Each structure stands twice: as C-alpha cells, then as structure tokens.
Amino acid sequence: MRAVNVCYCCPWRLLLLHFLCSSSMGSPSPSTDPEKKVGSQGLRFRLAGFPRKPYEGRVEIQRAGEWGTICDDDFTLQAAHVLCRELGFTEATGWTHSAKYGPGTGRIWLDNLSCKGTEGSVTECASRGWGNSDCTHDEDAGVICKDQRLPGFSDSNVIEVDHQLQVEEVRLRPAVEWGRRPLPVTEGLVEVRLPEGWSQVCDKGWSAHNSHVVCGMLGFPGEKRVNMAFYRMLAQKKQHSFGLHSVACVGTEAHLSLCSLEFYRANDTTRCAGGSPAVVSCMLGPLYATSTGQKKQQHSKPQGEASVRLKGGAHPGEGRVEVLKAGTWGTVCDRKWDLQAASVVCRELGFGTAREALSGARMGQGMGAIHLSEVRCSGQEPSLWKCPSKNITAEDCSHSQDAAVRCNLPYTGVETKIRLSGGRSRYEGRVEVQIGVPGHLRWGLICGDDWGTLEAMVACRQLGLGYANHGLQETWYWDSGNVTEVVMSGVRCTGSELSLNQCAHHNTHVTCKRTGTRFTAGVICSETASDLLLHSALVQETAYIEDRPLHMLYCAAEENCLASSARSANWPYGHRRLLRFSSQIHNLGRADFRPKAGRHSWVWHECHGHYHSMDIFTHYDILTPNGTKVAEGHKASFCLEDTECQEDVSKRYECANFGEQGITVGCWDLYRHDIDCQWIDITDVKPGNYILQVVINPNFEVAESDFTNNAMKCNCKYDGHRIWVHNCHIGDAFSEEANRRFERYPGQTSNQIV
C-alpha cells in the first residue's frame, strides 16, 4: 500500500516542485513559443475584416468551437501587444475601435479587457469574464501588429481569413474608347481586379444600391440613371470576361467587398447567360464639377440644415470634421466614430464614401465648442445632424479626441502633370510641369517671380506630398536636370486649388523678370504642418487703454511701434494713448511652428535683451466698419517660444540665451499686455465704433495646414476716454450669416454690452 501511495503522490509533488521552480526562475517577459502557452490551449485567434493588411484587422477568438470578438471598452495598446503575440507577431503598433474593420458576428467573448502587456496569454488579463458583455458588434476592437513574426512561431494558431477572392479595386471603363476622354471617368462598365486581371460584373440582379456603393468607392457622392439600351447594343458586339455575379448591396457599405457577392469558378463554362456587363453612371461632386468645367450639380438642401466642413487636411476630402450649430462651428468627438458616420460626412460634402474614419485628433485639434459625440449613422442619412448622437458636456470629451475623415476621391490624373527634380528626397526639388497636347507633350519649368507659400501648397497638393514647408524662388542648388525651358509664369494661387493650372497665370506668353534656370520655382513638401490659432477670449478679457508718457517710449519708438505722428511729438513731454491687450497664440497643428529665417539672420534687440527671428509675425489693426484702416500696431519683430504647454507636452523653445525659437505642437506663445509694443497706438483715432483685427502670419511666410483661422476680429466702441471690446472670434468660427451680422453691426449706443 505504501508503495502504491508513493507512486500515486510523487507525480503531483514533482509537478508542484516543477511549477514552483519554473515560477521562481522564469523571466517576466512573455513567452515566444505558442506551443508552451498553457493558458491559450483550446483558443484560436485570427484577424478578420476588410479592407486591411495581413498584419491588422478585427480580432476574433474561437472558444468552445465558436468564433467571437472583443469589445473595445477599456481596450489599450497593452492588450493589443498580448493579442499580437497570440497571433504570432512580435508586438503591436496600434489598435482600433468602433469596428473599423467592419462588425463581426456571433459572441462577444471579452469586454473591459485589461492587460499589463507582459502576459503570456490573453487568459491572464483581467476582464468581465468569457461571454459577459454589454457591447454590440459596432464596438469590436481591432489590432495593428508589427509586420514581424515571432521566431519559430507555428501558424497553426493564426487563422487570418479564409483564402477567398476579395474585390480590392474597382474601376469604370468607358464603353467607347475613341477620342480623348476627360478625367475623371464618371460612366462606364464596372470592372473589378482579380488575380487573373480585370473582369466585368454580370448585371443580373444589379440594383441602384450596388451603383451607389461603386460610385462611393470611386469618389462620387451619388449615381444617376444610365441609357442601358445603348450599352446592351454595344455588348452584343463585344466579348466580355465576367468574374463576378449576384452582387447585392444594401447601399450603406463603404466598399464593394462588404456586399454579398459571388465569384465565377474557373470551370464555369456559361457566364452571365442572357445578361450584360453592369454599367454605372456617377454624379460629380461640386468641387470637381467646377474644376472640370462640367455643369455643377444642384443639390437641394433641406431648410435649416446645418453645414459641415473639413479643416486641417493636406488634400481635398480629408480633415478634421466640424459642424455648424447656432451660427458657430464646432468639432465632433471621436467616440463611436466609424466608417458609416464618416461616409455620411464625405457624401454630404460631395465626395465618395469614407476611406478612413480617423480618431485622436489625427488632423489636428480644433478650438472652441465640441458639438457632437457618439454619432451613430446607418450610412443612409443625408446629413450628420440626421444621425442619432449624444448631447455633449464639458467633461465628456476634449479636443484631443476630435474626429476626422479621409474620403474617396475621383481620379483626375493631375499628379501626372507635375514632378520634382534635383532634390535630396522625393519631397523637395525644382517644380516641372507638363504642357502641350497628346503627341506633343513637353516638360518645362516655372518662373520663380512671386512664387510663395500659397503656390507651393497647391504644388505639393497636386503632387500628393502633403503640405508645403517652403516655396522657393531660387533653385540653382537643384540644377541637375536637362529641362531648361520656362513654360509658366505669373502664377498666383489662393491656396485651395487642386492643381497649378487652376491658379491664375500668364497664358502662352511667358514673362519672367529674372531669366535663367537659377530663378525657377521649387518646393519643399511635408506630411505634417503647424496650425496657429489666437485665443480670442483672452484678447477680449485683457483689452484696456493706457496713456503712456513719452519718456518711457524711447525703446518703442526705436522699434517703430508708434504711429507716425509720434515723430513730431514734443519728446520727452506728453504721452501716447495705447490700446493694450494680451496675445496668446496656440499651435494646434501636427508639426512645430519654426521661423523661416535661420539663426544667422536673427536680429538682436537691445531693448528686449533677446534675438527676434521674424520681422512680421502678427498684424494689429483698428478698422472702420467698412474696412478702412485707421490705426495699426507697429511691432517690429518677434521672438517665438513655448510660454506654456498642455499637461503631457514639454517645452522645447525659448528666447533666452540665443535658444532655439518656435512653438511646439500643444504649446502656446504668450505676449502679455504689459510688454513693449504689445499695443496699437490710437492717439489719433476719433471716438466711434470700430473693428479690432489681429492676423497671425499675415504674409504666409511660414507654411501652415490652415490659413483661414489666422485672423481674429472684435467689435469695439471708443468714446474718447474708454474702450469696450466684445464679440471677439476667430475669422472662420462663425457661419456666413453670423459674419454678415458682425460686419453690419451698428455699434454700441452705450457701454452696456449685451
């Protein structure tokens, strides 16, 4: 009996001893061998959804033979690390929420998943328990893993998706090939790219919903009717290669692959019997209808419908989403932000469906109100305001959670008409444009006269290279090509054009003051840019009048900070009347704001005791209601530094000790009301009602992602002794109607501001 007892007990003691030893001697780092992860036994993992790359997607777990998903509540990058290792990747680079890769089906296995990131298995993470969730599949979490496999990992535990055909690319092929057809192509046979090449789609059962989805993918807001009799007649005379049939879309899908569809098998001998190739005709959005010279589509808007706009994007159809409420623009919180809501925005603006629904202020932070949160759209709504949403409160959301979109755009081919040469990277170089007609095309240069930041913005946009860092008028250091002819001159852009051809320029006759390739236009482009914004409320709160004695203004006079009449004053007796206010300038973009000039050209100012890096950074003006300037600030130059920053941002720039100058993303530069030249000399201004205007970066010397928010305006009443400043706002913060009311403001009859 004793021997039997020993044999019975020893294995358990040995197992316990082995467990204790392995626990005390093991490394805290996660195991890289999936076969040894006991906690994951019985579980299988896969990445699913579309569109996606092989190392990203919706996370699905198979437990007890049933596949399910994970809710995004409390999901973090640490949880993504654990799941990516379960999937055989070394680590995670990001994660997604709100079913970015489409909603899953079946159970939601995990909710409120909380991991430290070092766990060897997802079963070691805290959660509400298997199958215990209050989420819907609209909250399915996804991961983006680093495209690097764990050493020796067996793919038996990784099921990415069934290896089925997917529709990754769609195009419209014009049925009639002769002649030069303008881009974009708006009507033609629907073709999908399959492994064996481009194939047509059988039109049996084809519906308007299918056409709506195809047009959205191709960058068009909607579809229109087609003359099918014409296309059926053509179909009888041609051979077709059908690869897809039985397409059934609801109409809200952002991609054709999200629709129900069937592929023909290789051994199918009869394809689309009695049918024809599917044909679609799409409507151009207003932006492209105007730029291509086609008749602008008239979209009737319901009475009282709020507007929507995109801000801060480098390209058309991308940017931070802002909506209009009660005459004021505000942002949208990214909670539950998804492709359906983003697609409603894109179509409302005249683009196609959304290519990406971006969260986390990926297109820069807004300022002011946040109007919407937890927007839930079906995809059929004509406006974002028609979607259910949550009333926002101050503690609900911050501007670090501003939602943004990237929309599908029509292919116009403008990027083939421009190129850069001679630069050190593809983001810089001398600008070359293609002119002429087919058969007689040639490349040429652009005259550098008057070429600046606005023109460079359009060139970088046309090239698809993001924002403009610099517009250069001399490019002798990039003289590496054999193109020497100057073919375009007098280019003047507003900054919003889609291509340089849409900018004003000399026609066939080229006029250039400085000849030679040395003085031709160049650009330096960047994926990111700064975005400066003035804190308008602070101007209103701090504005006051000071009568400052002349004997205290010698330094200011030296820097030309006083009105011209000060030169004839009886120095040092008398005084000047100054309107003083504080100016707080925020950088809400995605790149630091740096002065254009290098340190070698900065100017030392003895009065201030530091170097100034920009001659003209801000204009201060007093205007009459009709726009006539009656006084202006003469601040000679500026020193740029980080005065304060948001909690999680560190200061990088300071003026003292010849330090680096600039404004970091998430920081602001404060010019207090009591420093020299932070004023407007109003000694000669008569009593009346005026507009106070402050413009940042007025000459566009430094590139920004958005120049439309650089001006601030206030109403003000001056009675000869006191001044009342009110209604201060950023230039693009109001609706057009609210701006008209501001400009027509009759003025105050008393000092009672209402």
XYZ file of C-alpha atoms in Angstrom, residues 54-662:
609
model
C -2.228 40.823 -43.370
C -0.962 42.094 -40.004
C -4.046 44.090 -38.990
C -7.750 43.514 -38.555
C -10.622 42.732 -36.238
C -9.510 40.301 -33.509
C -11.571 37.118 -33.359
C -11.213 34.307 -30.820
C -12.539 30.768 -31.143
C -13.618 29.288 -27.815
C -15.586 26.082 -27.367
C -15.818 25.831 -31.143
C -17.459 29.252 -31.549
C -15.833 32.337 -33.042
C -16.391 35.714 -31.364
C -14.941 39.203 -30.980
C -13.584 41.564 -28.293
C -15.327 44.773 -27.189
C -13.287 47.999 -27.379
C -14.314 49.190 -23.880
C -11.135 49.863 -21.833
C -9.048 48.342 -24.655
C -5.426 49.591 -24.653
C -2.172 49.173 -26.534
C -1.031 46.762 -23.798
C -3.916 44.431 -24.638
C -3.013 44.766 -28.318
C 0.569 43.654 -27.524
C -0.709 40.462 -25.877
C -3.105 39.683 -28.725
C -0.490 40.320 -31.421
C 1.808 37.812 -29.720
C -1.080 35.328 -29.613
C -1.335 35.879 -33.374
C 2.388 35.279 -33.883
C 3.643 38.854 -34.239
C 6.354 40.431 -32.097
C 4.319 43.407 -30.869
C 1.501 45.830 -31.642
C 1.929 49.237 -33.238
C -1.664 50.345 -32.691
C -5.255 49.332 -32.138
C -8.658 50.368 -33.479
C -12.115 50.851 -32.035
C -15.720 51.090 -33.222
C -15.440 48.160 -35.651
C -13.047 49.892 -38.046
C -12.678 46.627 -39.982
C -16.418 46.019 -40.006
C -18.660 44.470 -37.327
C -18.167 40.807 -36.522
C -20.791 38.158 -35.849
C -21.507 35.674 -33.087
C -20.485 36.070 -29.457
C -18.561 38.964 -27.941
C -16.184 36.896 -25.870
C -14.341 39.595 -23.909
C -15.276 43.019 -22.532
C -13.350 45.535 -20.389
C -10.146 43.663 -21.217
C -7.268 44.958 -19.066
C -3.702 43.770 -19.711
C -0.285 44.889 -18.479
C 1.310 43.933 -21.791
C 3.666 41.288 -20.383
C 1.126 38.464 -20.081
C 1.874 35.241 -21.901
C -1.778 34.747 -22.783
C -4.938 36.803 -23.018
C -6.426 34.487 -20.387
C -4.080 36.088 -17.840
C -5.602 39.535 -18.439
C -8.478 40.857 -16.343
C -11.937 41.120 -17.951
C -15.635 40.758 -17.183
C -15.381 37.064 -17.916
C -15.869 34.963 -21.020
C -19.060 35.843 -22.869
C -20.097 38.522 -20.343
C -20.521 41.770 -22.295
C -22.928 44.674 -22.734
C -21.457 45.705 -26.123
C -22.652 45.391 -29.697
C -20.533 44.406 -32.686
C -20.292 48.087 -33.607
C -17.729 48.248 -30.780
C -15.480 45.415 -31.986
C -11.785 46.011 -31.302
C -9.010 45.542 -33.825
C -5.221 45.490 -33.687
C -2.377 46.647 -35.915
C 0.630 44.399 -35.367
C 4.243 44.964 -36.344
C 4.907 43.087 -39.567
C 7.472 40.818 -37.922
C 6.861 37.221 -36.859
C 7.930 35.619 -33.583
C 10.893 33.243 -34.112
C 9.714 29.672 -34.608
C 6.050 30.580 -34.425
C 3.709 27.976 -35.899
C 0.888 29.367 -37.995
C -1.455 26.662 -36.716
C -2.808 29.133 -34.168
C -3.248 32.000 -36.658
C -6.216 31.979 -38.989
C -6.215 35.320 -40.762
C -9.228 34.831 -43.043
C -10.438 32.166 -45.365
C -8.401 32.381 -48.534
C -11.247 33.615 -50.686
C -11.227 36.096 -53.507
C -11.619 39.716 -52.473
C -12.536 42.779 -54.504
C -9.694 45.190 -53.796
C -10.018 47.567 -56.741
C -12.907 48.759 -58.893
C -12.930 50.964 -61.976
C -15.268 52.270 -64.664
C -14.153 51.526 -68.212
C -15.706 53.725 -70.903
C -17.596 51.592 -73.419
C -16.422 53.769 -76.307
C -12.630 54.032 -76.443
C -12.094 56.503 -79.276
C -11.148 60.116 -78.711
C -9.591 61.790 -75.717
C -11.922 61.342 -72.746
C -11.703 63.833 -69.876
C -10.925 62.696 -66.352
C -12.493 61.739 -64.060
C -14.422 58.942 -65.795
C -17.991 59.111 -64.493
C -19.710 56.434 -66.602
C -18.766 53.031 -67.930
C -18.621 49.276 -67.429
C -17.929 48.168 -63.859
C -14.700 46.172 -63.684
C -13.058 44.502 -60.686
C -9.432 43.466 -60.365
C -9.000 39.740 -59.747
C -5.768 37.671 -59.669
C -6.134 36.892 -63.376
C -6.750 40.534 -64.322
C -9.660 42.918 -64.795
C -13.107 41.328 -65.170
C -16.636 42.586 -65.747
C -19.607 42.131 -63.418
C -22.808 40.439 -64.593
C -25.765 42.826 -64.400
C -28.330 40.181 -63.430
C -29.934 41.472 -60.247
C -27.871 44.672 -60.378
C -29.551 47.438 -58.369
C -29.253 51.155 -57.691
C -27.824 50.249 -54.271
C -24.929 48.488 -56.000
C -24.325 51.549 -58.177
C -24.408 53.763 -55.090
C -21.648 51.726 -53.428
C -19.489 51.634 -56.579
C -19.802 55.409 -57.067
C -18.887 55.971 -53.424
C -15.739 53.841 -53.757
C -14.705 55.856 -56.811
C -15.132 59.210 -55.065
C -18.580 60.264 -56.287
C -21.439 61.281 -53.956
C -24.192 59.501 -55.888
C -25.344 57.681 -59.004
C -27.667 58.577 -61.872
C -29.664 56.671 -64.479
C -27.965 55.021 -67.441
C -29.169 54.518 -71.024
C -28.998 50.711 -70.836
C -30.354 50.205 -74.364
C -27.184 51.772 -75.768
C -24.898 49.578 -73.652
C -26.828 46.369 -74.412
C -26.448 47.086 -78.109
C -22.686 47.508 -77.657
C -22.466 44.370 -75.501
C -23.755 42.210 -78.349
C -20.779 43.221 -80.497
C -18.024 42.525 -77.949
C -16.596 39.630 -75.981
C -16.616 40.036 -72.212
C -14.757 38.407 -69.344
C -17.110 38.036 -66.384
C -15.651 37.347 -62.955
C -18.383 38.406 -60.548
C -22.148 37.974 -60.253
C -25.042 38.134 -57.776
C -23.886 41.399 -56.203
C -26.362 42.508 -53.521
C -25.579 45.717 -51.614
C -27.738 47.491 -49.067
C -26.339 50.839 -50.214
C -24.633 51.845 -46.970
C -21.444 49.828 -47.499
C -18.181 51.752 -47.769
C -16.631 49.076 -50.006
C -17.967 46.573 -52.549
C -16.344 43.696 -50.644
C -18.726 44.352 -47.760
C -21.667 43.471 -50.033
C -22.959 39.967 -50.645
C -21.402 38.729 -53.897
C -20.324 35.585 -55.731
C -17.345 34.844 -57.975
C -17.455 32.621 -61.029
C -15.448 29.433 -60.639
C -12.670 28.620 -63.064
C -14.632 25.691 -64.560
C -17.816 27.708 -65.172
C -18.382 27.487 -68.915
C -21.529 29.605 -69.080
C -21.195 33.005 -67.525
C -23.908 35.673 -67.312
C -26.217 33.879 -69.761
C -28.731 36.369 -71.109
C -27.093 39.195 -69.192
C -24.741 42.072 -69.930
C -21.868 43.837 -68.165
C -23.038 46.037 -65.291
C -22.896 49.744 -66.146
C -22.778 52.636 -63.686
C -23.034 56.394 -64.133
C -21.946 58.640 -61.251
C -22.536 62.272 -60.341
C -19.570 64.589 -59.878
C -19.364 66.494 -56.618
C -19.445 70.322 -56.772
C -15.677 70.703 -56.290
C -14.823 68.529 -59.278
C -17.756 69.630 -61.435
C -16.479 73.208 -61.181
C -12.807 72.341 -61.715
C -13.501 70.219 -64.808
C -15.832 72.771 -66.377
C -18.806 70.426 -66.257
C -22.210 71.646 -65.215
C -22.418 71.947 -61.474
C -24.850 69.557 -59.869
C -27.542 71.272 -57.892
C -28.185 69.588 -54.568
C -31.219 70.927 -52.784
C -30.700 71.255 -49.050
C -33.500 70.917 -46.548
C -34.463 74.165 -44.878
C -32.457 74.781 -41.724
C -29.952 72.023 -42.422
C -26.652 72.517 -40.602
C -23.440 72.614 -42.591
C -20.303 70.515 -42.261
C -16.709 71.203 -43.284
C -13.240 69.655 -43.128
C -10.277 71.537 -41.663
C -6.547 70.910 -41.486
C -6.188 68.306 -44.253
C -3.471 68.420 -46.891
C -5.739 67.079 -49.639
C -9.357 67.615 -50.691
C -11.696 65.266 -48.890
C -9.665 64.927 -45.707
C -9.545 66.841 -42.469
C -10.993 67.410 -39.027
C -14.805 67.267 -39.082
C -16.519 70.483 -37.989
C -20.271 71.116 -37.882
C -22.300 74.306 -37.616
C -24.620 74.810 -34.655
C -26.366 78.052 -33.700
C -24.133 80.016 -36.070
C -20.864 78.694 -34.589
C -18.530 75.987 -35.870
C -17.514 73.157 -33.551
C -15.875 69.740 -33.704
C -17.121 66.150 -33.317
C -15.929 63.803 -30.558
C -14.433 60.545 -31.863
C -16.357 58.254 -29.503
C -18.001 55.509 -31.594
C -16.798 57.314 -34.737
C -16.888 54.829 -37.633
C -16.913 54.483 -41.427
C -20.695 54.876 -41.659
C -20.671 58.275 -39.934
C -17.559 59.336 -41.843
C -19.191 58.317 -45.144
C -22.237 60.485 -44.387
C -19.869 63.451 -43.958
C -17.987 62.654 -47.169
C -21.119 62.318 -49.307
C -22.623 65.470 -47.778
C -19.519 67.359 -48.934
C -19.726 65.961 -52.464
C -17.090 63.210 -52.189
C -17.479 59.434 -52.177
C -17.615 57.125 -49.182
C -15.050 57.372 -46.405
C -11.727 55.643 -46.898
C -10.792 56.136 -43.235
C -12.567 57.295 -40.080
C -9.806 58.904 -38.003
C -9.808 59.427 -34.248
C -7.486 61.076 -31.735
C -7.221 64.476 -33.493
C -5.218 62.931 -36.345
C -5.884 66.091 -38.398
C -5.025 68.498 -35.595
C -7.074 69.809 -32.680
C -9.899 72.271 -33.011
C -10.669 75.095 -30.607
C -13.978 76.162 -29.116
C -17.107 74.042 -28.862
C -17.471 70.279 -29.351
C -20.966 69.944 -30.797
C -21.452 66.177 -31.236
C -20.439 62.919 -29.554
C -21.217 59.215 -30.079
C -22.641 59.801 -33.540
C -24.293 56.618 -34.862
C -25.197 56.653 -38.551
C -26.666 53.919 -40.711
C -24.996 55.414 -43.788
C -28.249 56.464 -45.483
C -28.615 59.840 -43.765
C -28.270 62.990 -45.926
C -26.516 64.883 -43.120
C -24.545 64.136 -39.965
C -27.195 66.027 -37.992
C -29.760 63.391 -39.032
C -27.788 60.685 -37.205
C -28.531 59.905 -33.541
C -25.925 61.441 -31.232
C -25.287 62.277 -27.598
C -25.538 65.724 -26.062
C -22.006 66.778 -25.251
C -20.886 68.111 -21.878
C -17.587 69.692 -20.868
C -16.274 66.576 -19.129
C -17.340 64.177 -21.880
C -14.678 64.911 -24.465
C -11.640 67.059 -25.234
C -10.179 68.354 -28.481
C -7.532 65.625 -28.320
C -10.429 63.356 -29.381
C -11.554 65.362 -32.424
C -12.836 63.119 -35.219
C -11.535 63.346 -38.786
C -12.060 61.637 -42.152
C -10.335 60.715 -45.377
C -12.808 60.426 -48.239
C -12.592 58.523 -51.516
C -11.846 60.982 -54.338
C -12.342 60.762 -58.106
C -9.195 60.029 -60.077
C -8.292 63.177 -62.014
C -4.726 62.366 -63.074
C -3.412 65.822 -62.084
C -0.397 64.248 -60.360
C 0.900 63.060 -63.748
C 1.241 66.674 -64.951
C 3.806 67.740 -62.358
C 7.093 66.417 -60.967
C 10.099 67.457 -58.882
C 13.730 67.187 -59.936
C 17.105 67.611 -58.271
C 16.007 67.308 -54.642
C 17.611 65.161 -51.960
C 14.307 63.322 -51.428
C 11.012 62.949 -53.251
C 9.564 65.719 -51.053
C 11.719 68.513 -52.466
C 13.036 69.806 -55.754
C 12.582 72.128 -58.692
C 8.990 72.130 -59.985
C 8.460 70.873 -63.541
C 5.065 70.892 -65.280
C 3.854 69.150 -68.421
C 2.200 71.205 -71.154
C 1.013 70.609 -74.696
C -1.408 68.193 -76.339
C -1.123 64.399 -76.755
C 1.679 63.650 -79.171
C 3.350 66.990 -78.467
C 3.798 66.966 -74.687
C 6.868 68.501 -73.084
C 8.150 69.314 -69.613
C 9.118 72.810 -68.527
C 9.957 74.997 -65.530
C 8.031 77.713 -63.657
C 9.305 81.268 -63.285
C 10.210 81.998 -59.658
C 8.839 85.572 -59.660
C 6.258 85.987 -56.856
C 6.336 82.233 -56.140
C 5.497 81.730 -52.460
C 3.913 79.523 -49.822
C 0.397 79.555 -51.327
C 1.681 78.428 -54.728
C 3.845 75.769 -53.067
C 0.776 74.495 -51.165
C -1.016 73.825 -54.445
C 2.056 72.177 -55.997
C 2.512 69.827 -53.017
C -1.207 69.002 -53.042
C -1.089 68.206 -56.768
C 1.972 66.012 -56.206
C 0.183 64.165 -53.391
C 3.007 65.053 -50.977
C 1.025 66.785 -48.239
C 1.701 70.340 -47.088
C 4.236 72.912 -48.259
C 7.144 73.740 -45.972
C 8.718 76.293 -48.313
C 8.113 77.892 -51.682
C 11.487 78.768 -53.193
C 12.199 81.384 -55.876
C 15.796 80.286 -56.474
C 16.747 76.671 -57.174
C 20.304 76.834 -58.542
C 21.386 74.185 -55.995
C 18.948 71.704 -57.595
C 20.219 72.250 -61.137
C 20.537 68.586 -62.087
C 18.066 68.041 -64.922
C 18.142 68.650 -68.652
C 14.868 70.627 -68.607
C 15.747 74.303 -69.106
C 12.708 75.909 -70.778
C 10.461 78.124 -68.629
C 6.872 77.394 -69.725
C 4.776 79.036 -66.981
C 4.970 82.434 -65.278
C 2.889 84.821 -63.212
C 1.471 82.016 -61.059
C -0.840 83.331 -58.336
C -2.808 80.866 -56.178
C -5.278 81.262 -53.334
C -4.006 78.002 -51.808
C -7.206 75.984 -52.276
C -6.774 74.950 -55.935
C -6.443 71.286 -56.932
C -3.663 71.946 -59.463
C -1.416 74.769 -60.668
C -3.425 75.007 -63.895
C -6.365 76.290 -61.838
C -4.257 79.159 -60.451
C -4.079 82.486 -62.248
C -1.044 82.582 -64.570
C 0.148 84.064 -67.845
C -1.290 82.291 -70.855
C 1.012 81.387 -73.737
C 3.313 84.382 -73.319
C 5.882 83.780 -70.560
C 7.124 86.892 -68.755
C 9.925 86.478 -66.224
C 11.869 89.361 -64.644
C 14.815 87.156 -63.741
C 15.724 84.778 -66.533
C 17.662 81.537 -66.358
C 17.040 78.259 -64.579
C 18.621 79.658 -61.407
C 15.446 81.657 -60.719
C 12.836 78.953 -61.257
C 10.311 77.747 -58.686
C 10.943 74.970 -56.185
C 9.170 73.427 -53.204
C 9.861 71.501 -50.035
C 6.823 69.439 -49.022
C 5.969 67.715 -45.746
C 3.412 65.205 -44.457
C 2.650 67.446 -41.459
C 2.327 71.168 -40.778
C 1.726 73.589 -37.927
C -1.557 75.433 -37.386
C -1.580 78.662 -35.366
C -4.688 79.964 -33.645
C -5.184 83.051 -31.474
C -7.017 82.741 -28.148
C -9.720 85.309 -28.928
C -11.344 85.294 -25.473
C -8.082 86.442 -23.865
C -7.913 89.499 -26.147
C -11.424 90.473 -25.068
C -10.649 89.929 -21.378
C -7.387 91.905 -21.289
C -8.021 94.903 -23.587
C -7.653 98.342 -21.963
C -6.343 101.862 -22.669
C -3.127 103.304 -21.230
C -1.820 106.861 -21.561
C 1.925 106.190 -21.544
C 4.426 109.069 -21.057
C 6.755 109.686 -23.974
C 9.870 109.427 -21.811
C 9.002 105.720 -21.333
C 8.641 105.073 -25.067
C 12.135 105.674 -26.483
C 12.718 101.967 -26.982
C 9.303 101.549 -28.629
C 9.985 104.497 -30.942
C 13.294 102.929 -31.944
C 11.411 99.771 -32.964
C 8.780 101.823 -34.851
C 5.981 100.688 -32.522
C 4.208 104.070 -32.509
C 2.056 105.880 -35.050
C 3.839 108.192 -37.491
C 2.547 111.306 -35.694
C 4.771 110.403 -32.716
C 7.799 111.661 -34.650
C 6.534 115.250 -34.378
C 5.624 114.966 -30.674
C 7.332 117.157 -28.053
C 9.681 114.497 -26.642
C 10.037 113.639 -23.779
C 6.892 115.537 -22.741
C 3.351 114.406 -23.364
C 2.006 110.882 -23.831
C 0.644 108.403 -26.365
C -2.708 106.638 -25.978
C -2.257 102.879 -26.383
C -4.807 100.073 -26.735
C -3.139 97.182 -24.915
C -4.136 93.514 -24.825
C -2.578 90.096 -24.353
C -1.991 87.800 -27.305
C -1.847 84.030 -26.753
C -1.016 82.041 -29.892
C -1.575 78.264 -29.864
C -0.068 75.684 -32.206
C -2.833 73.127 -32.774
C -1.285 71.505 -35.852
C 0.833 68.376 -36.223
C 4.282 69.981 -36.615
C 6.213 72.618 -34.684
C 5.995 76.195 -35.954
C 9.546 77.335 -36.760
C 10.699 80.731 -38.056
C 11.568 80.872 -41.730
C 14.925 82.585 -41.170
C 17.945 80.710 -39.845
C 19.754 81.726 -36.657
C 22.453 83.514 -38.648
C 19.925 86.163 -39.755
C 18.152 86.760 -36.424
C 18.281 90.352 -35.150
C 19.441 91.310 -31.651
C 17.161 93.804 -29.883
C 18.901 95.633 -27.082
C 15.645 96.892 -25.578
C 14.222 93.393 -25.185
C 17.501 91.636 -24.471
C 16.979 88.768 -26.935
C 17.052 87.861 -30.632
C 13.999 88.267 -32.854
C 13.505 85.607 -35.506
C 10.578 87.012 -37.550
C 10.169 90.557 -38.849
C 6.435 90.208 -39.451
C 4.576 87.664 -37.356
C 1.334 89.443 -36.382
C -0.593 92.488 -37.621
C -2.686 94.546 -35.178
C -5.238 96.857 -36.846
C -8.165 99.126 -35.967
C -10.682 99.215 -38.833
C -13.845 101.161 -39.506
C -16.990 99.040 -40.096
C -16.411 99.358 -43.860
C -12.850 98.010 -43.538
C -10.788 101.227 -43.678
C -7.655 101.027 -41.518
C -7.385 103.916 -39.033
C -4.598 102.577 -36.788
C -2.162 99.700 -36.745
C 0.327 98.087 -34.442
C 3.940 98.530 -35.488
C 5.551 95.676 -33.591
C 8.873 95.377 -35.384
C 9.631 91.711 -34.850
C 9.004 88.752 -32.634
C 10.744 86.153 -30.553
C 8.914 82.798 -30.618
C 8.950 80.483 -27.606
C 6.863 77.999 -25.613
C 5.376 80.004 -22.742
C 3.109 77.189 -21.530
C 2.087 73.741 -22.798
C -0.603 71.147 -22.304
C -0.088 68.685 -19.452
C 1.580 65.941 -21.474
C 3.755 68.250 -23.629
C 7.234 69.542 -22.750
C 8.591 72.961 -23.708
C 11.204 72.901 -26.460
C 11.811 76.538 -27.434
C 12.883 79.638 -25.508
C 14.212 83.068 -26.431
C 16.813 83.408 -23.673
C 20.498 82.626 -24.267
C 20.164 82.563 -28.059
C 17.947 79.499 -27.717
C 16.069 77.745 -30.497
C 12.846 79.565 -31.356
C 9.449 78.188 -32.331
